[in-house]
Amino acid sequence: MNDALRQPAMVAAVQMVSSPVVEDNIATARRLIADAAATGAQLVTLPEYWPIMGRADTDKVSHAEQPGSGPIQDFLAGQAREHGIWLIGGTLPLVSDDVGKVLNTTLVHDPQGRPVGRYDKIHLFGFNKGAESYDEARTIVPGTTVGAFEAPFGRVGLSICYDLRFPELFRAMGECALIVVPAAFTHTTGKAHWEVLLRARAIENQCYVLASAQGGLHPNGRRTFGHSMLVDPWGEVKDVLAEGEGVVSGAIDAEFLAQVRENLPALKHRKM
């Protein structure tokens, strides 16, 4: 292992309580990205739906951007460049081929502001319990391709929210040093399953998991669970923020990751 990889890499997750107003959300994201960069983070991720949590599911359709063009993408590129960070842009709506629907997309920019990764959410959330009901398939077209990119400290896998319940997606990423999970988990499902699923994905893939969540009561009446966190390859939660705006951060320690895989070589023991 060379000296660069021996040094732990600092990462951070931004937690927001996004509103229906894109300009307000951009202002909040700008402030929180700066806070994350001030901690020394080399990689920062935003939550799912950070640019807009509309009063209706269809509100995001009018803000959909063409790939490579638009104010939300310009903001992400500019922030990565300004702070010299790898910026994982939570999710934003991109134009799809299906009228009235968007792609729910994670874009990655390198420290020069160049686009270096993309992942379109594959698994679309559906939930129906009493008065609480969600169906992302009404306004979102599912993606079809697994997403990952190479950072200086190793491979980074890309997932979004509901993907967390499908472990086969995480296996398909290959061996990662870090997996990111931008999310807007509901309070109902988050309280029951969020932490245990994040820790399970970290343990079974023997990697760090960085989850960036929406966390609080939104103007549209939806309550998201929050609890953005960093989990290490042994399944220990290293930092967590319950609700409200803020930042969680910590180190990706390549030596610790290698030690976990050496002590318990589960990835080498796989049969399928």
PDB file of C-alpha atoms in Angstrom:
ATOM      1  CA  MET A   1       0.000   0.000   0.000  1.00  0.00           C
ATOM      2  CA  ASN A   2       1.494   3.349  -1.005  1.00  0.00           C
ATOM      3  CA  ASP A   3       1.728   6.314   1.373  1.00  0.00           C
ATOM      4  CA  ALA A   4      -1.239   8.126  -0.235  1.00  0.00           C
ATOM      5  CA  LEU A   5      -3.547   5.188   0.435  1.00  0.00           C
ATOM      6  CA  ARG A   6      -2.252   4.779   4.003  1.00  0.00           C
ATOM      7  CA  GLN A   7      -3.639   8.191   4.935  1.00  0.00           C
ATOM      8  CA  PRO A   8      -7.331   8.005   5.929  1.00  0.00           C
ATOM      9  CA  ALA A   9      -9.599   9.905   3.524  1.00  0.00           C
ATOM     10  CA  MET A  10     -12.162  12.216   5.125  1.00  0.00           C
ATOM     11  CA  VAL A  11     -15.742  12.020   3.850  1.00  0.00           C
ATOM     12  CA  ALA A  12     -18.958  13.810   4.807  1.00  0.00           C
ATOM     13  CA  ALA A  13     -22.710  13.510   4.299  1.00  0.00           C
ATOM     14  CA  VAL A  14     -25.037  16.507   4.210  1.00  0.00           C
ATOM     15  CA  GLN A  15     -28.476  16.212   5.816  1.00  0.00           C
ATOM     16  CA  MET A  16     -31.268  18.555   4.690  1.00  0.00           C
ATOM     17  CA  VAL A  17     -34.984  19.211   5.120  1.00  0.00           C
ATOM     18  CA  SER A  18     -35.696  20.290   1.560  1.00  0.00           C
ATOM     19  CA  SER A  19     -38.607  22.491   0.502  1.00  0.00           C
ATOM     20  CA  PRO A  20     -40.529  22.979  -2.771  1.00  0.00           C
ATOM     21  CA  VAL A  21     -38.326  26.014  -3.624  1.00  0.00           C
ATOM     22  CA  VAL A  22     -35.229  25.060  -5.625  1.00  0.00           C
ATOM     23  CA  GLU A  23     -33.419  28.353  -5.010  1.00  0.00           C
ATOM     24  CA  ASP A  24     -33.822  28.007  -1.230  1.00  0.00           C
ATOM     25  CA  ASN A  25     -32.540  24.440  -1.322  1.00  0.00           C
ATOM     26  CA  ILE A  26     -29.508  25.466  -3.371  1.00  0.00           C
ATOM     27  CA  ALA A  27     -28.700  28.159  -0.805  1.00  0.00           C
ATOM     28  CA  THR A  28     -28.937  25.600   2.012  1.00  0.00           C
ATOM     29  CA  ALA A  29     -26.837  23.066   0.129  1.00  0.00           C
ATOM     30  CA  ARG A  30     -24.191  25.720  -0.572  1.00  0.00           C
ATOM     31  CA  ARG A  31     -23.900  26.483   3.146  1.00  0.00           C
ATOM     32  CA  LEU A  32     -23.789  22.854   4.235  1.00  0.00           C
ATOM     33  CA  ILE A  33     -21.286  21.807   1.559  1.00  0.00           C
ATOM     34  CA  ALA A  34     -19.019  24.580   2.820  1.00  0.00           C
ATOM     35  CA  ASP A  35     -19.461  23.247   6.369  1.00  0.00           C
ATOM     36  CA  ALA A  36     -18.566  19.741   5.177  1.00  0.00           C
ATOM     37  CA  ALA A  37     -15.498  20.972   3.291  1.00  0.00           C
ATOM     38  CA  ALA A  38     -14.406  22.858   6.415  1.00  0.00           C
ATOM     39  CA  THR A  39     -14.171  19.530   8.267  1.00  0.00           C
ATOM     40  CA  GLY A  40     -11.503  18.482   5.773  1.00  0.00           C
ATOM     41  CA  ALA A  41     -13.807  16.229   3.768  1.00  0.00           C
ATOM     42  CA  GLN A  42     -12.390  15.159   0.395  1.00  0.00           C
ATOM     43  CA  LEU A  43     -15.712  13.613  -0.647  1.00  0.00           C
ATOM     44  CA  VAL A  44     -19.150  15.023   0.160  1.00  0.00           C
ATOM     45  CA  THR A  45     -22.566  13.627  -0.647  1.00  0.00           C
ATOM     46  CA  LEU A  46     -25.985  15.334  -0.680  1.00  0.00           C
ATOM     47  CA  PRO A  47     -29.308  13.596   0.081  1.00  0.00           C
ATOM     48  CA  GLU A  48     -31.954  12.329  -2.291  1.00  0.00           C
ATOM     49  CA  TYR A  49     -34.343  14.992  -3.627  1.00  0.00           C
ATOM     50  CA  TRP A  50     -32.180  17.763  -2.178  1.00  0.00           C
ATOM     51  CA  PRO A  51     -33.072  20.334  -4.899  1.00  0.00           C
ATOM     52  CA  ILE A  52     -36.826  19.894  -4.498  1.00  0.00           C
ATOM     53  CA  MET A  53     -39.313  18.165  -2.224  1.00  0.00           C
ATOM     54  CA  GLY A  54     -42.457  19.356  -3.946  1.00  0.00           C
ATOM     55  CA  ARG A  55     -45.940  19.698  -2.545  1.00  0.00           C
ATOM     56  CA  ALA A  56     -46.944  17.159  -5.190  1.00  0.00           C
ATOM     57  CA  ASP A  57     -44.841  14.335  -6.670  1.00  0.00           C
ATOM     58  CA  THR A  58     -45.249  15.908 -10.102  1.00  0.00           C
ATOM     59  CA  ASP A  59     -43.577  19.190  -9.080  1.00  0.00           C
ATOM     60  CA  LYS A  60     -40.110  17.821  -9.807  1.00  0.00           C
ATOM     61  CA  VAL A  61     -41.014  17.144 -13.453  1.00  0.00           C
ATOM     62  CA  SER A  62     -41.028  20.858 -14.291  1.00  0.00           C
ATOM     63  CA  HIS A  63     -37.496  21.191 -12.880  1.00  0.00           C
ATOM     64  CA  ALA A  64     -36.024  18.257 -14.831  1.00  0.00           C
ATOM     65  CA  GLU A  65     -32.751  19.079 -16.603  1.00  0.00           C
ATOM     66  CA  GLN A  66     -31.125  17.703 -19.711  1.00  0.00           C
ATOM     67  CA  PRO A  67     -27.903  15.791 -18.910  1.00  0.00           C
ATOM     68  CA  GLY A  68     -24.982  18.211 -18.790  1.00  0.00           C
ATOM     69  CA  SER A  69     -27.072  21.385 -18.717  1.00  0.00           C
ATOM     70  CA  GLY A  70     -29.058  23.282 -16.108  1.00  0.00           C
ATOM     71  CA  PRO A  71     -28.779  25.374 -12.949  1.00  0.00           C
ATOM     72  CA  ILE A  72     -28.723  22.405 -10.569  1.00  0.00           C
ATOM     73  CA  GLN A  73     -25.910  20.686 -12.467  1.00  0.00           C
ATOM     74  CA  ASP A  74     -24.020  23.965 -12.818  1.00  0.00           C
ATOM     75  CA  PHE A  75     -24.266  24.421  -9.048  1.00  0.00           C
ATOM     76  CA  LEU A  76     -22.894  20.941  -8.360  1.00  0.00           C
ATOM     77  CA  ALA A  77     -19.965  21.367 -10.741  1.00  0.00           C
ATOM     78  CA  GLY A  78     -19.184  24.792  -9.297  1.00  0.00           C
ATOM     79  CA  GLN A  79     -19.242  23.566  -5.708  1.00  0.00           C
ATOM     80  CA  ALA A  80     -16.946  20.642  -6.457  1.00  0.00           C
ATOM     81  CA  ARG A  81     -14.518  22.999  -8.159  1.00  0.00           C
ATOM     82  CA  GLU A  82     -14.744  25.736  -5.526  1.00  0.00           C
ATOM     83  CA  HIS A  83     -14.023  23.402  -2.613  1.00  0.00           C
ATOM     84  CA  GLY A  84     -11.762  20.960  -4.478  1.00  0.00           C
ATOM     85  CA  ILE A  85     -13.885  17.955  -3.458  1.00  0.00           C
ATOM     86  CA  TRP A  86     -15.462  14.873  -4.961  1.00  0.00           C
ATOM     87  CA  LEU A  87     -19.142  15.843  -4.844  1.00  0.00           C
ATOM     88  CA  ILE A  88     -21.877  13.231  -5.058  1.00  0.00           C
ATOM     89  CA  GLY A  89     -24.956  15.244  -5.917  1.00  0.00           C
ATOM     90  CA  GLY A  90     -27.599  13.330  -4.003  1.00  0.00           C
ATOM     91  CA  THR A  91     -30.309  13.071  -6.639  1.00  0.00           C
ATOM     92  CA  LEU A  92     -31.770  15.528  -9.108  1.00  0.00           C
ATOM     93  CA  PRO A  93     -34.485  15.126 -11.750  1.00  0.00           C
ATOM     94  CA  LEU A  94     -33.218  14.537 -15.285  1.00  0.00           C
ATOM     95  CA  VAL A  95     -35.383  14.490 -18.389  1.00  0.00           C
ATOM     96  CA  SER A  96     -36.557  11.031 -19.465  1.00  0.00           C
ATOM     97  CA  ASP A  97     -38.069   9.701 -22.677  1.00  0.00           C
ATOM     98  CA  ASP A  98     -41.385   9.230 -20.875  1.00  0.00           C
ATOM     99  CA  VAL A  99     -43.491  12.407 -20.889  1.00  0.00           C
ATOM    100  CA  GLY A 100     -44.515  13.361 -17.363  1.00  0.00           C
ATOM    101  CA  LYS A 101     -41.755  11.312 -15.737  1.00  0.00           C
ATOM    102  CA  VAL A 102     -38.119  11.926 -14.816  1.00  0.00           C
ATOM    103  CA  LEU A 103     -35.003   9.973 -13.982  1.00  0.00           C
ATOM    104  CA  ASN A 104     -33.982  10.229 -10.326  1.00  0.00           C
ATOM    105  CA  THR A 105     -30.260  10.597 -10.857  1.00  0.00           C
ATOM    106  CA  THR A 106     -27.055  10.771  -8.849  1.00  0.00           C
ATOM    107  CA  LEU A 107     -24.266  12.723 -10.554  1.00  0.00           C
ATOM    108  CA  VAL A 108     -20.637  12.719  -9.408  1.00  0.00           C
ATOM    109  CA  HIS A 109     -18.194  15.580 -10.000  1.00  0.00           C
ATOM    110  CA  ASP A 110     -14.456  15.445  -9.370  1.00  0.00           C
ATOM    111  CA  PRO A 111     -12.455  18.225  -7.633  1.00  0.00           C
ATOM    112  CA  GLN A 112     -12.105  20.041 -10.973  1.00  0.00           C
ATOM    113  CA  GLY A 113     -15.875  20.070 -11.386  1.00  0.00           C
ATOM    114  CA  ARG A 114     -15.855  17.477 -14.164  1.00  0.00           C
ATOM    115  CA  PRO A 115     -18.681  14.891 -14.349  1.00  0.00           C
ATOM    116  CA  VAL A 116     -17.170  11.476 -13.623  1.00  0.00           C
ATOM    117  CA  GLY A 117     -20.101   9.294 -12.602  1.00  0.00           C
ATOM    118  CA  ARG A 118     -23.837   8.808 -12.930  1.00  0.00           C
ATOM    119  CA  TYR A 119     -26.421   6.453 -11.494  1.00  0.00           C
ATOM    120  CA  ASP A 120     -30.171   6.438 -12.228  1.00  0.00           C
ATOM    121  CA  LYS A 121     -32.198   4.966  -9.363  1.00  0.00           C
ATOM    122  CA  ILE A 122     -33.199   1.404 -10.216  1.00  0.00           C
ATOM    123  CA  HIS A 123     -35.616   0.422  -7.444  1.00  0.00           C
ATOM    124  CA  LEU A 124     -38.645   2.696  -7.103  1.00  0.00           C
ATOM    125  CA  PHE A 125     -40.272   3.050  -3.697  1.00  0.00           C
ATOM    126  CA  GLY A 126     -43.839   1.974  -3.118  1.00  0.00           C
ATOM    127  CA  PHE A 127     -45.568   1.958   0.270  1.00  0.00           C
ATOM    128  CA  ASN A 128     -49.189   1.914   1.371  1.00  0.00           C
ATOM    129  CA  LYS A 129     -50.227   1.857   5.001  1.00  0.00           C
ATOM    130  CA  GLY A 130     -53.381   3.628   6.022  1.00  0.00           C
ATOM    131  CA  ALA A 131     -53.194   7.319   5.129  1.00  0.00           C
ATOM    132  CA  GLU A 132     -49.507   7.080   4.216  1.00  0.00           C
ATOM    133  CA  SER A 133     -48.951   6.127   0.586  1.00  0.00           C
ATOM    134  CA  TYR A 134     -46.097   6.549  -1.905  1.00  0.00           C
ATOM    135  CA  ASP A 135     -45.580   5.364  -5.472  1.00  0.00           C
ATOM    136  CA  GLU A 136     -42.442   6.700  -7.166  1.00  0.00           C
ATOM    137  CA  ALA A 137     -43.250   4.807 -10.359  1.00  0.00           C
ATOM    138  CA  ARG A 138     -45.971   7.379 -11.105  1.00  0.00           C
ATOM    139  CA  THR A 139     -43.370  10.071 -11.812  1.00  0.00           C
ATOM    140  CA  ILE A 140     -40.008   8.284 -12.166  1.00  0.00           C
ATOM    141  CA  VAL A 141     -38.546   6.006 -14.835  1.00  0.00           C
ATOM    142  CA  PRO A 142     -36.288   3.346 -13.288  1.00  0.00           C
ATOM    143  CA  GLY A 143     -32.628   3.120 -14.232  1.00  0.00           C
ATOM    144  CA  THR A 144     -31.051  -0.055 -15.573  1.00  0.00           C
ATOM    145  CA  THR A 145     -27.301   0.207 -14.901  1.00  0.00           C
ATOM    146  CA  VAL A 146     -25.255  -0.295 -11.730  1.00  0.00           C
ATOM    147  CA  GLY A 147     -23.202   2.778 -10.800  1.00  0.00           C
ATOM    148  CA  ALA A 148     -19.697   3.130  -9.341  1.00  0.00           C
ATOM    149  CA  PHE A 149     -16.586   5.253  -9.832  1.00  0.00           C
ATOM    150  CA  GLU A 150     -12.934   5.281  -8.796  1.00  0.00           C
ATOM    151  CA  ALA A 151     -11.852   7.748  -6.109  1.00  0.00           C
ATOM    152  CA  PRO A 152      -8.265   8.162  -4.850  1.00  0.00           C
ATOM    153  CA  PHE A 153      -9.002   5.929  -1.850  1.00  0.00           C
ATOM    154  CA  GLY A 154     -10.805   3.201  -3.809  1.00  0.00           C
ATOM    155  CA  ARG A 155     -13.976   2.222  -5.601  1.00  0.00           C
ATOM    156  CA  VAL A 156     -17.182   4.032  -4.601  1.00  0.00           C
ATOM    157  CA  GLY A 157     -20.540   2.345  -5.204  1.00  0.00           C
ATOM    158  CA  LEU A 158     -23.668   4.407  -5.904  1.00  0.00           C
ATOM    159  CA  SER A 159     -27.124   3.595  -4.566  1.00  0.00           C
ATOM    160  CA  ILE A 160     -30.259   5.579  -3.729  1.00  0.00           C
ATOM    161  CA  CYS A 161     -32.686   5.160  -0.824  1.00  0.00           C
ATOM    162  CA  TYR A 162     -35.013   2.200  -1.582  1.00  0.00           C
ATOM    163  CA  ASP A 163     -32.078   0.398  -3.266  1.00  0.00           C
ATOM    164  CA  LEU A 164     -30.914  -0.295   0.294  1.00  0.00           C
ATOM    165  CA  ARG A 165     -33.397  -3.180   0.509  1.00  0.00           C
ATOM    166  CA  PHE A 166     -31.894  -5.054  -2.455  1.00  0.00           C
ATOM    167  CA  PRO A 167     -28.496  -6.544  -1.474  1.00  0.00           C
ATOM    168  CA  GLU A 168     -27.928  -8.025  -4.923  1.00  0.00           C
ATOM    169  CA  LEU A 169     -27.429  -4.496  -6.288  1.00  0.00           C
ATOM    170  CA  PHE A 170     -24.592  -3.889  -3.834  1.00  0.00           C
ATOM    171  CA  ARG A 171     -22.887  -7.163  -4.763  1.00  0.00           C
ATOM    172  CA  ALA A 172     -23.058  -6.130  -8.419  1.00  0.00           C
ATOM    173  CA  MET A 173     -20.961  -3.016  -7.676  1.00  0.00           C
ATOM    174  CA  GLY A 174     -17.841  -5.112  -7.127  1.00  0.00           C
ATOM    175  CA  GLU A 175     -15.547  -4.708  -4.135  1.00  0.00           C
ATOM    176  CA  CYS A 176     -15.901  -1.131  -2.900  1.00  0.00           C
ATOM    177  CA  ALA A 177     -14.067   0.862  -0.267  1.00  0.00           C
ATOM    178  CA  LEU A 178     -17.178   3.018   0.171  1.00  0.00           C
ATOM    179  CA  ILE A 179     -20.848   2.840  -0.788  1.00  0.00           C
ATOM    180  CA  VAL A 180     -22.979   5.990  -0.646  1.00  0.00           C
ATOM    181  CA  VAL A 181     -26.713   6.060   0.013  1.00  0.00           C
ATOM    182  CA  PRO A 182     -28.472   9.393  -0.641  1.00  0.00           C
ATOM    183  CA  ALA A 183     -31.969   8.937   0.766  1.00  0.00           C
ATOM    184  CA  ALA A 184     -35.316  10.376   1.778  1.00  0.00           C
ATOM    185  CA  PHE A 185     -36.521   7.493   3.947  1.00  0.00           C
ATOM    186  CA  THR A 186     -39.958   8.009   5.449  1.00  0.00           C
ATOM    187  CA  HIS A 187     -40.068   8.277   9.224  1.00  0.00           C
ATOM    188  CA  THR A 188     -42.232   5.126   9.380  1.00  0.00           C
ATOM    189  CA  THR A 189     -39.878   2.858   7.436  1.00  0.00           C
ATOM    190  CA  GLY A 190     -36.732   4.582   8.648  1.00  0.00           C
ATOM    191  CA  LYS A 191     -37.524   4.069  12.307  1.00  0.00           C
ATOM    192  CA  ALA A 192     -37.981   0.351  11.643  1.00  0.00           C
ATOM    193  CA  HIS A 193     -35.263  -0.471   9.134  1.00  0.00           C
ATOM    194  CA  TRP A 194     -32.820   2.336   8.219  1.00  0.00           C
ATOM    195  CA  GLU A 195     -29.900   1.707  10.553  1.00  0.00           C
ATOM    196  CA  VAL A 196     -30.088  -2.071  10.481  1.00  0.00           C
ATOM    197  CA  LEU A 197     -30.043  -2.098   6.663  1.00  0.00           C
ATOM    198  CA  LEU A 198     -27.121   0.339   6.442  1.00  0.00           C
ATOM    199  CA  ARG A 199     -25.096  -1.687   8.925  1.00  0.00           C
ATOM    200  CA  ALA A 200     -25.965  -4.923   7.116  1.00  0.00           C
ATOM    201  CA  ARG A 201     -24.774  -3.542   3.771  1.00  0.00           C
ATOM    202  CA  ALA A 202     -21.507  -2.424   5.408  1.00  0.00           C
ATOM    203  CA  ILE A 203     -20.942  -5.768   7.149  1.00  0.00           C
ATOM    204  CA  GLU A 204     -21.751  -8.047   4.226  1.00  0.00           C
ATOM    205  CA  ASN A 205     -19.749  -5.988   1.716  1.00  0.00           C
ATOM    206  CA  GLN A 206     -16.948  -5.253   4.216  1.00  0.00           C
ATOM    207  CA  CYS A 207     -16.780  -1.596   3.281  1.00  0.00           C
ATOM    208  CA  TYR A 208     -17.705   1.833   4.591  1.00  0.00           C
ATOM    209  CA  VAL A 209     -21.253   3.076   4.003  1.00  0.00           C
ATOM    210  CA  LEU A 210     -22.007   6.811   3.937  1.00  0.00           C
ATOM    211  CA  ALA A 211     -25.701   7.690   4.064  1.00  0.00           C
ATOM    212  CA  SER A 212     -26.950  11.227   3.399  1.00  0.00           C
ATOM    213  CA  ALA A 213     -30.586  11.692   4.318  1.00  0.00           C
ATOM    214  CA  GLN A 214     -33.483  14.077   4.383  1.00  0.00           C
ATOM    215  CA  GLY A 215     -34.387  14.510   8.029  1.00  0.00           C
ATOM    216  CA  GLY A 216     -37.393  16.357   9.359  1.00  0.00           C
ATOM    217  CA  LEU A 217     -40.874  17.691   8.629  1.00  0.00           C
ATOM    218  CA  HIS A 218     -41.161  19.139   5.120  1.00  0.00           C
ATOM    219  CA  PRO A 219     -43.555  21.871   3.922  1.00  0.00           C
ATOM    220  CA  ASN A 220     -45.461  19.220   1.952  1.00  0.00           C
ATOM    221  CA  GLY A 221     -46.320  17.453   5.226  1.00  0.00           C
ATOM    222  CA  ARG A 222     -43.973  14.520   4.685  1.00  0.00           C
ATOM    223  CA  ARG A 223     -41.706  13.554   7.574  1.00  0.00           C
ATOM    224  CA  THR A 224     -38.375  11.977   6.700  1.00  0.00           C
ATOM    225  CA  PHE A 225     -36.284   9.974   9.133  1.00  0.00           C
ATOM    226  CA  GLY A 226     -32.865  11.582   8.873  1.00  0.00           C
ATOM    227  CA  HIS A 227     -30.109   9.755  10.783  1.00  0.00           C
ATOM    228  CA  SER A 228     -27.457  10.392   8.161  1.00  0.00           C
ATOM    229  CA  MET A 229     -24.504   8.277   9.197  1.00  0.00           C
ATOM    230  CA  LEU A 230     -21.112   6.782   8.438  1.00  0.00           C
ATOM    231  CA  VAL A 231     -20.769   3.045   9.125  1.00  0.00           C
ATOM    232  CA  ASP A 232     -17.427   1.230   9.076  1.00  0.00           C
ATOM    233  CA  PRO A 233     -16.714  -2.242   7.577  1.00  0.00           C
ATOM    234  CA  TRP A 234     -17.250  -3.910  10.969  1.00  0.00           C
ATOM    235  CA  GLY A 235     -20.731  -2.403  11.156  1.00  0.00           C
ATOM    236  CA  GLU A 236     -19.969   0.266  13.743  1.00  0.00           C
ATOM    237  CA  VAL A 237     -21.705   3.631  13.390  1.00  0.00           C
ATOM    238  CA  LYS A 238     -18.928   6.243  13.433  1.00  0.00           C
ATOM    239  CA  ASP A 239     -21.084   9.380  13.229  1.00  0.00           C
ATOM    240  CA  VAL A 240     -24.820  10.087  13.024  1.00  0.00           C
ATOM    241  CA  LEU A 241     -27.213  13.064  12.953  1.00  0.00           C
ATOM    242  CA  ALA A 242     -30.780  12.338  14.050  1.00  0.00           C
ATOM    243  CA  GLU A 243     -32.875  15.108  12.472  1.00  0.00           C
ATOM    244  CA  GLY A 244     -32.483  18.615  11.072  1.00  0.00           C
ATOM    245  CA  GLU A 245     -29.870  20.196   8.844  1.00  0.00           C
ATOM    246  CA  GLY A 246     -26.225  19.396   9.358  1.00  0.00           C
ATOM    247  CA  VAL A 247     -23.219  17.296   8.439  1.00  0.00           C
ATOM    248  CA  VAL A 248     -21.826  13.935   9.527  1.00  0.00           C
ATOM    249  CA  SER A 249     -18.229  13.092   8.766  1.00  0.00           C
ATOM    250  CA  GLY A 250     -15.442  10.616   9.370  1.00  0.00           C
ATOM    251  CA  ALA A 251     -12.490   8.791   7.895  1.00  0.00           C
ATOM    252  CA  ILE A 252     -12.199   6.040   5.305  1.00  0.00           C
ATOM    253  CA  ASP A 253      -9.302   4.077   6.786  1.00  0.00           C
ATOM    254  CA  ALA A 254      -7.831   1.782   4.130  1.00  0.00           C
ATOM    255  CA  GLU A 255      -5.684  -0.070   6.662  1.00  0.00           C
ATOM    256  CA  PHE A 256      -8.679  -0.847   8.887  1.00  0.00           C
ATOM    257  CA  LEU A 257     -10.707  -1.955   5.848  1.00  0.00           C
ATOM    258  CA  ALA A 258      -7.899  -4.284   4.747  1.00  0.00           C
ATOM    259  CA  GLN A 259      -7.558  -5.668   8.273  1.00  0.00           C
ATOM    260  CA  VAL A 260     -11.274  -6.495   8.480  1.00  0.00           C
ATOM    261  CA  ARG A 261     -11.095  -8.346   5.166  1.00  0.00           C
ATOM    262  CA  GLU A 262      -7.951 -10.199   6.245  1.00  0.00           C
ATOM    263  CA  ASN A 263      -9.340 -11.221   9.638  1.00  0.00           C
ATOM    264  CA  LEU A 264     -12.681 -12.349   8.209  1.00  0.00           C
ATOM    265  CA  PRO A 265     -12.196 -13.058   4.478  1.00  0.00           C
ATOM    266  CA  ALA A 266     -15.908 -13.426   3.773  1.00  0.00           C
ATOM    267  CA  LEU A 267     -15.663 -11.852   0.322  1.00  0.00           C
ATOM    268  CA  LYS A 268     -13.166 -14.549  -0.684  1.00  0.00           C
ATOM    269  CA  HIS A 269     -15.469 -17.253   0.704  1.00  0.00           C
ATOM    270  CA  ARG A 270     -18.381 -16.370  -1.596  1.00  0.00           C
ATOM    271  CA  LYS A 271     -19.720 -19.247  -3.685  1.00  0.00           C
ATOM    272  CA  MET A 272     -22.064 -17.278  -5.943  1.00  0.00           C
TER     273      MET A 272
END
